[in-house]
Amino acid sequence: MTNEKRGRDTEPITGEPSKRELERQMQRTRESLAETIGEIKDTVEQEYASAKQTVSEVLDYREQFKNEPLVWSLGALSAGFALGYTLGYAHKNSKHGKQSQLAAFADSMVDELSSVGQGLVMPALNVKIKELFGFDFSELLEDINRAKKRSRKKTPAKRKTVTAKRKPKKLASRR
């Protein structure tokens, strides 16, 4: 039997696939790739939607604060403590010698925060404290400030100078 007798749909004797068989394999591969790509696309779209929803929920800090006020308050307190401690340490070190860039930054940050606090935060805070507790918070702070100024004006006590104790003379040993 020769290739001519077998017809054009059959494989040649050499074992190589025919043109039609190769086309069928290519078509199956294309369909498989298209199906796989479609599945990947669906998965990516679902993951994107899930990530977008998660990020938008996290970025909506007001809703998160309503859900977990204690956690957010402790987080804010911790961040404030860390920032305050760092700025205070930098400020403390600047008093002992040449002012570093960190100390200069700390001083400028304290000045800026102080002006923002005095202009925006304190008036609103004072109103809320007056509503809730019935006293004027700014007056309380002024009283504390006056008390500090009075205690600073006192002259520091003189330091006593410590004299070195004399060692008793050794007695000459008797022979």
Tab-separated table of N, CA and C in Angstrom:
chain	number	residue	atom	x	y	z
A	1	MET	N	0.824	-1.189	0.000
A	1	MET	CA	0.000	0.000	0.000
A	1	MET	C	0.853	1.230	0.000
A	2	THR	N	0.493	2.123	-0.798
A	2	THR	CA	1.213	3.384	-0.874
A	2	THR	C	0.349	4.480	-0.296
A	3	ASN	N	0.941	5.663	-0.175
A	3	ASN	CA	0.210	6.811	0.352
A	3	ASN	C	-0.961	7.171	-0.544
A	4	GLU	N	-0.844	6.940	-1.822
A	4	GLU	CA	-1.901	7.289	-2.745
A	4	GLU	C	-3.132	6.433	-2.526
A	5	LYS	N	-2.974	5.164	-2.167
A	5	LYS	CA	-4.105	4.274	-1.968
A	5	LYS	C	-4.809	4.578	-0.650
A	6	ARG	N	-4.096	5.033	0.339
A	6	ARG	CA	-4.700	5.310	1.639
A	6	ARG	C	-5.638	6.507	1.579
A	7	GLY	N	-5.413	7.440	0.759
A	7	GLY	CA	-6.242	8.625	0.674
A	7	GLY	C	-5.577	9.791	1.382
A	8	ARG	N	-6.213	10.930	1.292
A	8	ARG	CA	-5.559	12.105	1.844
A	8	ARG	C	-5.854	12.307	3.321
A	9	ASP	N	-6.833	11.612	3.944
A	9	ASP	CA	-7.160	11.804	5.353
A	9	ASP	C	-6.315	10.945	6.277
A	10	THR	N	-5.563	10.048	5.736
A	10	THR	CA	-4.793	9.137	6.585
A	10	THR	C	-3.361	9.599	6.702
A	11	GLU	N	-2.689	9.076	7.733
A	11	GLU	CA	-1.306	9.455	7.975
A	11	GLU	C	-0.404	8.774	6.971
A	12	PRO	N	0.666	9.433	6.662
A	12	PRO	CA	1.651	8.757	5.830
A	12	PRO	C	2.359	7.691	6.652
A	13	ILE	N	3.028	6.820	6.025
A	13	ILE	CA	3.686	5.695	6.682
A	13	ILE	C	4.831	6.169	7.564
A	14	THR	N	5.394	7.302	7.315
A	14	THR	CA	6.561	7.777	8.056
A	14	THR	C	6.238	8.083	9.508
A	15	GLY	N	5.012	8.197	9.945
A	15	GLY	CA	4.632	8.452	11.337
A	15	GLY	C	4.421	9.920	11.636
A	16	GLU	N	4.605	10.794	10.716
A	16	GLU	CA	4.378	12.213	10.946
A	16	GLU	C	2.900	12.514	10.763
A	17	PRO	N	2.333	13.427	11.601
A	17	PRO	CA	0.909	13.738	11.457
A	17	PRO	C	0.643	14.497	10.160
A	18	SER	N	-0.535	14.313	9.675
A	18	SER	CA	-0.916	14.965	8.423
A	18	SER	C	-1.245	16.437	8.697
A	19	LYS	N	-1.411	17.164	7.634
A	19	LYS	CA	-1.719	18.579	7.727
A	19	LYS	C	-3.047	18.779	8.451
A	20	ARG	N	-4.017	17.965	8.127
A	20	ARG	CA	-5.345	18.072	8.748
A	20	ARG	C	-5.255	17.789	10.255
A	21	GLU	N	-4.471	16.781	10.638
A	21	GLU	CA	-4.307	16.448	12.056
A	21	GLU	C	-3.625	17.602	12.797
A	22	LEU	N	-2.636	18.199	12.199
A	22	LEU	CA	-1.961	19.347	12.811
A	22	LEU	C	-2.920	20.519	12.989
A	23	GLU	N	-3.771	20.743	11.996
A	23	GLU	CA	-4.754	21.820	12.099
A	23	GLU	C	-5.738	21.559	13.228
A	24	ARG	N	-6.150	20.301	13.383
A	24	ARG	CA	-7.062	19.953	14.486
A	24	ARG	C	-6.384	20.183	15.843
A	25	GLN	N	-5.135	19.786	15.964
A	25	GLN	CA	-4.407	19.990	17.218
A	25	GLN	C	-4.248	21.487	17.528
A	26	MET	N	-3.961	22.262	16.495
A	26	MET	CA	-3.826	23.704	16.691
A	26	MET	C	-5.153	24.324	17.124
A	27	GLN	N	-6.249	23.850	16.526
A	27	GLN	CA	-7.576	24.363	16.889
A	27	GLN	C	-7.889	24.017	18.347
A	28	ARG	N	-7.608	22.773	18.758
A	28	ARG	CA	-7.848	22.376	20.158
A	28	ARG	C	-6.987	23.205	21.109
A	29	THR	N	-5.750	23.475	20.727
A	29	THR	CA	-4.850	24.274	21.560
A	29	THR	C	-5.366	25.702	21.688
A	30	ARG	N	-5.834	26.275	20.568
A	30	ARG	CA	-6.407	27.631	20.608
A	30	ARG	C	-7.621	27.683	21.528
A	31	GLU	N	-8.514	26.680	21.399
A	31	GLU	CA	-9.706	26.642	22.252
A	31	GLU	C	-9.325	26.501	23.724
A	32	SER	N	-8.337	25.666	23.995
A	32	SER	CA	-7.876	25.466	25.369
A	32	SER	C	-7.269	26.753	25.917
A	33	LEU	N	-6.448	27.429	25.093
A	33	LEU	CA	-5.858	28.701	25.515
A	33	LEU	C	-6.929	29.766	25.750
A	34	ALA	N	-7.906	29.830	24.855
A	34	ALA	CA	-8.980	30.809	25.013
A	34	ALA	C	-9.760	30.543	26.306
A	35	GLU	N	-10.010	29.273	26.598
A	35	GLU	CA	-10.725	28.914	27.825
A	35	GLU	C	-9.891	29.277	29.062
A	36	THR	N	-8.605	28.969	29.017
A	36	THR	CA	-7.717	29.282	30.148
A	36	THR	C	-7.616	30.785	30.346
A	37	ILE	N	-7.478	31.519	29.273
A	37	ILE	CA	-7.400	32.982	29.368
A	37	ILE	C	-8.701	33.550	29.918
A	38	GLY	N	-9.817	33.019	29.495
A	38	GLY	CA	-11.115	33.465	30.029
A	38	GLY	C	-11.218	33.217	31.525
A	39	GLU	N	-10.747	32.045	31.981
A	39	GLU	CA	-10.770	31.742	33.415
A	39	GLU	C	-9.861	32.682	34.193
A	40	ILE	N	-8.674	32.928	33.640
A	40	ILE	CA	-7.737	33.851	34.292
A	40	ILE	C	-8.336	35.246	34.367
A	41	LYS	N	-8.964	35.679	33.282
A	41	LYS	CA	-9.580	37.006	33.249
A	41	LYS	C	-10.675	37.114	34.308
A	42	ASP	N	-11.524	36.097	34.429
A	42	ASP	CA	-12.573	36.103	35.444
A	42	ASP	C	-11.982	36.147	36.858
A	43	THR	N	-10.944	35.357	37.084
A	43	THR	CA	-10.302	35.329	38.400
A	43	THR	C	-9.696	36.686	38.732
A	44	VAL	N	-9.015	37.287	37.764
A	44	VAL	CA	-8.392	38.588	37.988
A	44	VAL	C	-9.459	39.651	38.264
A	45	GLU	N	-10.548	39.620	37.527
A	45	GLU	CA	-11.629	40.583	37.755
A	45	GLU	C	-12.225	40.431	39.146
A	46	GLN	N	-12.415	39.190	39.587
A	46	GLN	CA	-12.948	38.951	40.930
A	46	GLN	C	-11.969	39.428	42.002
A	47	GLU	N	-10.702	39.126	41.822
A	47	GLU	CA	-9.684	39.559	42.789
A	47	GLU	C	-9.576	41.080	42.824
A	48	TYR	N	-9.651	41.714	41.662
A	48	TYR	CA	-9.596	43.165	41.596
A	48	TYR	C	-10.777	43.777	42.337
A	49	ALA	N	-11.972	43.250	42.100
A	49	ALA	CA	-13.162	43.775	42.779
A	49	ALA	C	-13.054	43.578	44.286
A	50	SER	N	-12.553	42.432	44.705
A	50	SER	CA	-12.384	42.158	46.130
A	50	SER	C	-11.360	43.104	46.750
A	51	ALA	N	-10.232	43.297	46.075
A	51	ALA	CA	-9.192	44.201	46.590
A	51	ALA	C	-9.694	45.639	46.638
A	52	LYS	N	-10.426	46.049	45.613
A	52	LYS	CA	-10.964	47.404	45.570
A	52	LYS	C	-11.926	47.633	46.731
A	53	GLN	N	-12.777	46.661	47.008
A	53	GLN	CA	-13.722	46.777	48.111
A	53	GLN	C	-12.986	46.837	49.451
A	54	THR	N	-11.980	45.995	49.626
A	54	THR	CA	-11.205	45.980	50.872
A	54	THR	C	-10.501	47.302	51.082
A	55	VAL	N	-9.862	47.825	50.041
A	55	VAL	CA	-9.142	49.093	50.161
A	55	VAL	C	-10.110	50.228	50.453
A	56	SER	N	-11.244	50.252	49.789
A	56	SER	CA	-12.199	51.336	50.035
A	56	SER	C	-12.757	51.257	51.453
A	57	GLU	N	-12.933	50.036	51.986
A	57	GLU	CA	-13.392	49.897	53.364
A	57	GLU	C	-12.338	50.372	54.341
A	58	VAL	N	-11.084	50.064	54.074
A	58	VAL	CA	-10.005	50.488	54.964
A	58	VAL	C	-9.823	52.000	54.896
A	59	LEU	N	-9.922	52.559	53.706
A	59	LEU	CA	-9.732	53.995	53.556
A	59	LEU	C	-10.883	54.795	54.148
A	60	ASP	N	-12.006	54.181	54.332
A	60	ASP	CA	-13.117	54.871	54.982
A	60	ASP	C	-12.912	54.753	56.490
A	61	TYR	N	-11.995	55.575	57.000
A	61	TYR	CA	-11.599	55.469	58.405
A	61	TYR	C	-12.742	55.803	59.359
A	62	ARG	N	-13.685	56.613	58.932
A	62	ARG	CA	-14.808	56.949	59.824
A	62	ARG	C	-15.631	55.712	60.157
A	63	GLU	N	-15.892	54.906	59.154
A	63	GLU	CA	-16.644	53.670	59.366
A	63	GLU	C	-15.836	52.698	60.224
A	64	GLN	N	-14.538	52.614	59.937
A	64	GLN	CA	-13.677	51.745	60.736
A	64	GLN	C	-13.615	52.211	62.185
A	65	PHE	N	-13.569	53.524	62.388
A	65	PHE	CA	-13.530	54.048	63.756
A	65	PHE	C	-14.824	53.728	64.494
A	66	LYS	N	-15.941	53.798	63.790
A	66	LYS	CA	-17.221	53.447	64.419
A	66	LYS	C	-17.244	51.974	64.819
A	67	ASN	N	-16.656	51.127	63.996
A	67	ASN	CA	-16.644	49.692	64.285
A	67	ASN	C	-15.686	49.332	65.412
A	68	GLU	N	-14.526	49.966	65.456
A	68	GLU	CA	-13.483	49.632	66.442
A	68	GLU	C	-12.915	50.897	67.076
A	69	PRO	N	-13.678	51.623	67.888
A	69	PRO	CA	-13.162	52.889	68.436
A	69	PRO	C	-11.987	52.695	69.389
A	70	LEU	N	-11.987	51.637	70.162
A	70	LEU	CA	-10.904	51.416	71.119
A	70	LEU	C	-9.580	51.162	70.404
A	71	VAL	N	-9.619	50.351	69.377
A	71	VAL	CA	-8.400	50.033	68.634
A	71	VAL	C	-7.831	51.292	67.979
A	72	TRP	N	-8.685	52.073	67.356
A	72	TRP	CA	-8.229	53.289	66.695
A	72	TRP	C	-7.722	54.303	67.722
A	73	SER	N	-8.372	54.407	68.852
A	73	SER	CA	-7.926	55.342	69.885
A	73	SER	C	-6.559	54.930	70.425
A	74	LEU	N	-6.383	53.644	70.680
A	74	LEU	CA	-5.086	53.171	71.164
A	74	LEU	C	-4.000	53.360	70.103
A	75	GLY	N	-4.357	53.152	68.857
A	75	GLY	CA	-3.396	53.381	67.770
A	75	GLY	C	-2.983	54.845	67.685
A	76	ALA	N	-3.951	55.741	67.788
A	76	ALA	CA	-3.645	57.177	67.753
A	76	ALA	C	-2.810	57.579	68.966
A	77	LEU	N	-3.158	57.029	70.123
A	77	LEU	CA	-2.396	57.315	71.332
A	77	LEU	C	-0.961	56.825	71.199
A	78	SER	N	-0.788	55.634	70.677
A	78	SER	CA	0.558	55.084	70.493
A	78	SER	C	1.371	55.912	69.504
A	79	ALA	N	0.755	56.289	68.404
A	79	ALA	CA	1.464	57.097	67.409
A	79	ALA	C	1.824	58.458	67.991
A	80	GLY	N	0.914	59.062	68.734
A	80	GLY	CA	1.189	60.348	69.371
A	80	GLY	C	2.305	60.246	70.395
A	81	PHE	N	2.275	59.171	71.172
A	81	PHE	CA	3.330	58.967	72.167
A	81	PHE	C	4.681	58.807	71.489
A	82	ALA	N	4.738	57.991	70.442
A	82	ALA	CA	6.003	57.767	69.735
A	82	ALA	C	6.533	59.064	69.129
A	83	LEU	N	5.654	59.828	68.492
A	83	LEU	CA	6.070	61.090	67.884
A	83	LEU	C	6.515	62.073	68.967
A	84	GLY	N	5.743	62.176	70.036
A	84	GLY	CA	6.094	63.088	71.127
A	84	GLY	C	7.403	62.713	71.785
A	85	TYR	N	7.606	61.434	72.006
A	85	TYR	CA	8.841	60.974	72.639
A	85	TYR	C	10.034	61.285	71.745
A	86	THR	N	9.900	61.064	70.453
A	86	THR	CA	10.984	61.333	69.516
A	86	THR	C	11.298	62.823	69.456
A	87	LEU	N	10.260	63.651	69.367
A	87	LEU	CA	10.482	65.091	69.317
A	87	LEU	C	11.079	65.591	70.629
A	88	GLY	N	10.590	65.066	71.750
A	88	GLY	CA	11.116	65.472	73.049
A	88	GLY	C	12.575	65.083	73.206
A	89	TYR	N	12.932	63.905	72.758
A	89	TYR	CA	14.319	63.457	72.846
A	89	TYR	C	15.217	64.339	71.990
A	90	ALA	N	14.766	64.670	70.802
A	90	ALA	CA	15.553	65.533	69.917
A	90	ALA	C	15.702	66.925	70.528
A	91	HIS	N	14.639	67.417	71.129
A	91	HIS	CA	14.682	68.742	71.753
A	91	HIS	C	15.615	68.730	72.960
A	92	LYS	N	15.581	67.662	73.743
A	92	LYS	CA	16.441	67.530	74.924
A	92	LYS	C	17.908	67.537	74.507
A	93	ASN	N	18.224	66.808	73.462
A	93	ASN	CA	19.612	66.744	73.002
A	93	ASN	C	20.089	68.079	72.441
A	94	SER	N	19.173	68.900	71.924
A	94	SER	CA	19.584	70.182	71.353
A	94	SER	C	19.998	71.164	72.437
A	95	LYS	N	19.568	70.981	73.668
A	95	LYS	CA	19.925	71.884	74.754
A	95	LYS	C	21.360	71.658	75.219
A	96	HIS	N	21.931	70.507	74.938
A	96	HIS	CA	23.250	70.161	75.438
A	96	HIS	C	24.378	70.508	74.471
A	97	GLY	N	24.083	70.984	73.350
A	97	GLY	CA	25.158	71.281	72.403
A	97	GLY	C	24.605	71.853	71.122
A	98	LYS	N	25.372	71.639	70.068
A	98	LYS	CA	24.973	72.128	68.747
A	98	LYS	C	23.663	71.473	68.329
A	99	GLN	N	22.783	72.274	67.747
A	99	GLN	CA	21.467	71.769	67.358
A	99	GLN	C	21.579	70.971	66.063
A	100	SER	N	21.111	69.735	66.111
A	100	SER	CA	21.157	68.881	64.930
A	100	SER	C	19.984	69.195	64.008
A	101	GLN	N	20.016	68.592	62.833
A	101	GLN	CA	18.906	68.787	61.894
A	101	GLN	C	17.619	68.207	62.463
A	102	LEU	N	17.734	67.086	63.170
A	102	LEU	CA	16.555	66.479	63.775
A	102	LEU	C	15.966	67.389	64.840
A	103	ALA	N	16.824	68.008	65.642
A	103	ALA	CA	16.341	68.909	66.682
A	103	ALA	C	15.694	70.144	66.057
A	104	ALA	N	16.294	70.667	64.989
A	104	ALA	CA	15.703	71.826	64.306
A	104	ALA	C	14.342	71.452	63.724
A	105	PHE	N	14.272	70.262	63.135
A	105	PHE	CA	12.994	69.793	62.599
A	105	PHE	C	11.971	69.637	63.725
A	106	ALA	N	12.409	69.075	64.851
A	106	ALA	CA	11.506	68.868	65.994
A	106	ALA	C	10.982	70.205	66.493
A	107	ASP	N	11.860	71.195	66.603
A	107	ASP	CA	11.420	72.511	67.069
A	107	ASP	C	10.421	73.140	66.107
A	108	SER	N	10.708	73.059	64.799
A	108	SER	CA	9.774	73.645	63.829
A	108	SER	C	8.449	72.889	63.821
A	109	MET	N	8.511	71.553	64.001
A	109	MET	CA	7.284	70.751	64.052
A	109	MET	C	6.453	71.125	65.279
A	110	VAL	N	7.110	71.296	66.414
A	110	VAL	CA	6.403	71.677	67.638
A	110	VAL	C	5.761	73.051	67.464
A	111	ASP	N	6.477	73.976	66.858
A	111	ASP	CA	5.916	75.314	66.630
A	111	ASP	C	4.691	75.257	65.719
A	112	GLU	N	4.791	74.494	64.636
A	112	GLU	CA	3.667	74.374	63.701
A	112	GLU	C	2.459	73.708	64.365
A	113	LEU	N	2.714	72.599	65.060
A	113	LEU	CA	1.608	71.906	65.729
A	113	LEU	C	0.976	72.777	66.804
A	114	SER	N	1.801	73.559	67.470
A	114	SER	CA	1.285	74.453	68.498
A	114	SER	C	0.364	75.508	67.887
A	115	SER	N	0.777	76.088	66.769
A	115	SER	CA	-0.067	77.115	66.142
A	115	SER	C	-1.366	76.508	65.607
A	116	VAL	N	-1.286	75.309	65.026
A	116	VAL	CA	-2.504	74.642	64.550
A	116	VAL	C	-3.408	74.303	65.727
A	117	GLY	N	-2.806	73.794	66.788
A	117	GLY	CA	-3.585	73.436	67.975
A	117	GLY	C	-4.265	74.630	68.594
A	118	GLN	N	-3.536	75.734	68.699
A	118	GLN	CA	-4.108	76.938	69.308
A	118	GLN	C	-5.197	77.548	68.432
A	119	GLY	N	-5.019	77.464	67.121
A	119	GLY	CA	-5.976	78.103	66.218
A	119	GLY	C	-7.196	77.264	65.880
A	120	LEU	N	-7.016	75.947	65.742
A	120	LEU	CA	-8.115	75.103	65.283
A	120	LEU	C	-8.627	74.126	66.336
A	121	VAL	N	-7.716	73.407	66.938
A	121	VAL	CA	-8.113	72.309	67.814
A	121	VAL	C	-8.646	72.813	69.152
A	122	MET	N	-7.920	73.725	69.785
A	122	MET	CA	-8.299	74.168	71.132
A	122	MET	C	-9.692	74.803	71.190
A	123	PRO	N	-10.057	75.685	70.272
A	123	PRO	CA	-11.410	76.246	70.363
A	123	PRO	C	-12.507	75.178	70.267
A	124	ALA	N	-12.353	74.253	69.332
A	124	ALA	CA	-13.359	73.190	69.185
A	124	ALA	C	-13.353	72.270	70.396
A	125	LEU	N	-12.173	71.929	70.879
A	125	LEU	CA	-12.060	71.068	72.060
A	125	LEU	C	-12.651	71.754	73.286
A	126	ASN	N	-12.395	73.037	73.435
A	126	ASN	CA	-12.917	73.785	74.574
A	126	ASN	C	-14.439	73.799	74.577
A	127	VAL	N	-15.037	73.972	73.410
A	127	VAL	CA	-16.504	73.970	73.309
A	127	VAL	C	-17.061	72.613	73.723
A	128	LYS	N	-16.454	71.532	73.216
A	128	LYS	CA	-16.942	70.188	73.552
A	128	LYS	C	-16.778	69.877	75.035
A	129	ILE	N	-15.649	70.260	75.611
A	129	ILE	CA	-15.426	70.005	77.042
A	129	ILE	C	-16.398	70.814	77.879
A	130	LYS	N	-16.665	72.035	77.453
A	130	LYS	CA	-17.619	72.872	78.196
A	130	LYS	C	-19.019	72.253	78.141
A	131	GLU	N	-19.405	71.720	76.973
A	131	GLU	CA	-20.710	71.066	76.843
A	131	GLU	C	-20.797	69.807	77.702
A	132	LEU	N	-19.761	68.990	77.659
A	132	LEU	CA	-19.787	67.702	78.342
A	132	LEU	C	-19.554	67.801	79.848
A	133	PHE	N	-18.562	68.612	80.253
A	133	PHE	CA	-18.153	68.613	81.649
A	133	PHE	C	-18.469	69.906	82.395
A	134	GLY	N	-18.768	70.965	81.667
A	134	GLY	CA	-19.204	72.199	82.309
A	134	GLY	C	-18.089	73.108	82.801
A	135	PHE	N	-16.883	72.958	82.343
A	135	PHE	CA	-15.834	73.896	82.730
A	135	PHE	C	-15.057	74.326	81.496
A	136	ASP	N	-14.380	75.462	81.643
A	136	ASP	CA	-13.636	76.039	80.529
A	136	ASP	C	-12.215	75.479	80.543
A	137	PHE	N	-11.897	74.685	79.553
A	137	PHE	CA	-10.606	74.013	79.483
A	137	PHE	C	-9.468	74.996	79.286
A	138	SER	N	-9.673	76.044	78.483
A	138	SER	CA	-8.598	77.017	78.242
A	138	SER	C	-8.253	77.772	79.520
A	139	GLU	N	-9.246	78.054	80.363
A	139	GLU	CA	-8.966	78.702	81.646
A	139	GLU	C	-8.139	77.782	82.543
A	140	LEU	N	-8.462	76.511	82.538
A	140	LEU	CA	-7.708	75.543	83.325
A	140	LEU	C	-6.247	75.506	82.874
A	141	LEU	N	-6.020	75.501	81.569
A	141	LEU	CA	-4.655	75.511	81.050
A	141	LEU	C	-3.916	76.792	81.425
A	142	GLU	N	-4.607	77.927	81.393
A	142	GLU	CA	-3.980	79.189	81.789
A	142	GLU	C	-3.604	79.166	83.268
A	143	ASP	N	-4.454	78.603	84.115
A	143	ASP	CA	-4.139	78.486	85.540
A	143	ASP	C	-2.897	77.618	85.748
A	144	ILE	N	-2.820	76.519	85.037
A	144	ILE	CA	-1.649	75.642	85.137
A	144	ILE	C	-0.398	76.382	84.676
A	145	ASN	N	-0.507	77.145	83.610
A	145	ASN	CA	0.623	77.900	83.087
A	145	ASN	C	1.084	78.952	84.088
A	146	ARG	N	0.132	79.649	84.720
A	146	ARG	CA	0.483	80.648	85.735
A	146	ARG	C	1.196	79.991	86.909
A	147	ALA	N	0.729	78.843	87.331
A	147	ALA	CA	1.359	78.133	88.453
A	147	ALA	C	2.786	77.730	88.099
A	148	LYS	N	3.015	77.321	86.897
A	148	LYS	CA	4.369	76.956	86.462
A	148	LYS	C	5.282	78.172	86.467
A	149	LYS	N	4.778	79.302	85.980
A	149	LYS	CA	5.591	80.519	85.941
A	149	LYS	C	5.970	80.953	87.354
A	150	ARG	N	5.039	80.852	88.312
A	150	ARG	CA	5.334	81.224	89.698
A	150	ARG	C	6.409	80.314	90.281
A	151	SER	N	6.333	79.030	90.003
A	151	SER	CA	7.318	78.102	90.561
A	151	SER	C	8.690	78.285	89.913
A	152	ARG	N	8.750	78.767	88.702
A	152	ARG	CA	10.031	79.005	88.028
A	152	ARG	C	10.731	80.239	88.581
A	153	LYS	N	9.967	81.218	89.048
A	153	LYS	CA	10.543	82.470	89.530
A	153	LYS	C	11.283	82.293	90.845
A	154	LYS	N	10.991	81.258	91.579
A	154	LYS	CA	11.689	81.022	92.841
A	154	LYS	C	13.165	80.787	92.546
A	155	THR	N	14.004	81.357	93.406
A	155	THR	CA	15.429	81.185	93.189
A	155	THR	C	15.842	79.805	93.655
A	156	PRO	N	16.678	79.199	92.902
A	156	PRO	CA	17.102	77.858	93.309
A	156	PRO	C	17.980	77.944	94.563
A	157	ALA	N	17.899	76.943	95.374
A	157	ALA	CA	18.683	76.912	96.607
A	157	ALA	C	20.157	76.790	96.258
A	158	LYS	N	20.991	77.451	97.101
A	158	LYS	CA	22.428	77.389	96.858
A	158	LYS	C	22.917	75.989	97.168
A	159	ARG	N	23.824	75.579	96.373
A	159	ARG	CA	24.378	74.255	96.574
A	159	ARG	C	25.498	74.327	97.605
A	160	LYS	N	25.490	73.365	98.446
A	160	LYS	CA	26.566	73.300	99.428
A	160	LYS	C	27.762	72.656	98.757
A	161	THR	N	28.909	73.235	99.032
A	161	THR	CA	30.109	72.641	98.478
A	161	THR	C	30.562	71.526	99.399
A	162	VAL	N	30.925	70.479	98.813
A	162	VAL	CA	31.360	69.320	99.573
A	162	VAL	C	32.868	69.387	99.707
A	163	THR	N	33.351	69.333	100.959
A	163	THR	CA	34.793	69.341	101.169
A	163	THR	C	35.259	67.924	101.355
A	164	ALA	N	36.413	67.696	100.882
A	164	ALA	CA	36.959	66.346	100.997
A	164	ALA	C	37.366	66.085	102.437
A	165	LYS	N	37.044	64.944	102.927
A	165	LYS	CA	37.421	64.581	104.280
A	165	LYS	C	38.895	64.227	104.296
A	166	ARG	N	39.549	64.691	105.330
A	166	ARG	CA	40.964	64.392	105.443
A	166	ARG	C	41.151	63.030	106.058
A	167	LYS	N	42.092	62.361	105.532
A	167	LYS	CA	42.386	61.048	106.069
A	167	LYS	C	43.244	61.220	107.316
A	168	PRO	N	42.938	60.428	108.328
A	168	PRO	CA	43.761	60.550	109.534
A	168	PRO	C	45.186	60.055	109.243
A	169	LYS	N	46.135	60.727	109.886
A	169	LYS	CA	47.520	60.352	109.689
A	169	LYS	C	47.772	59.012	110.349
A	170	LYS	N	48.562	58.238	109.709
A	170	LYS	CA	48.884	56.936	110.263
A	170	LYS	C	49.901	57.125	111.386
A	171	LEU	N	49.663	56.432	112.407
A	171	LEU	CA	50.600	56.485	113.525
A	171	LEU	C	51.824	55.681	113.174
A	172	ALA	N	52.910	56.234	113.553
A	172	ALA	CA	54.148	55.530	113.287
A	172	ALA	C	54.187	54.283	114.157
A	173	SER	N	54.541	53.229	113.584
A	173	SER	CA	54.566	51.987	114.350
A	173	SER	C	55.720	52.000	115.341
A	174	ARG	N	55.503	51.507	116.523
A	174	ARG	CA	56.528	51.485	117.560
A	174	ARG	C	57.372	50.247	117.418
A	175	ARG	N	58.635	50.423	117.673
A	175	ARG	CA	59.521	49.288	117.541
A	175	ARG	C	60.010	48.848	118.847
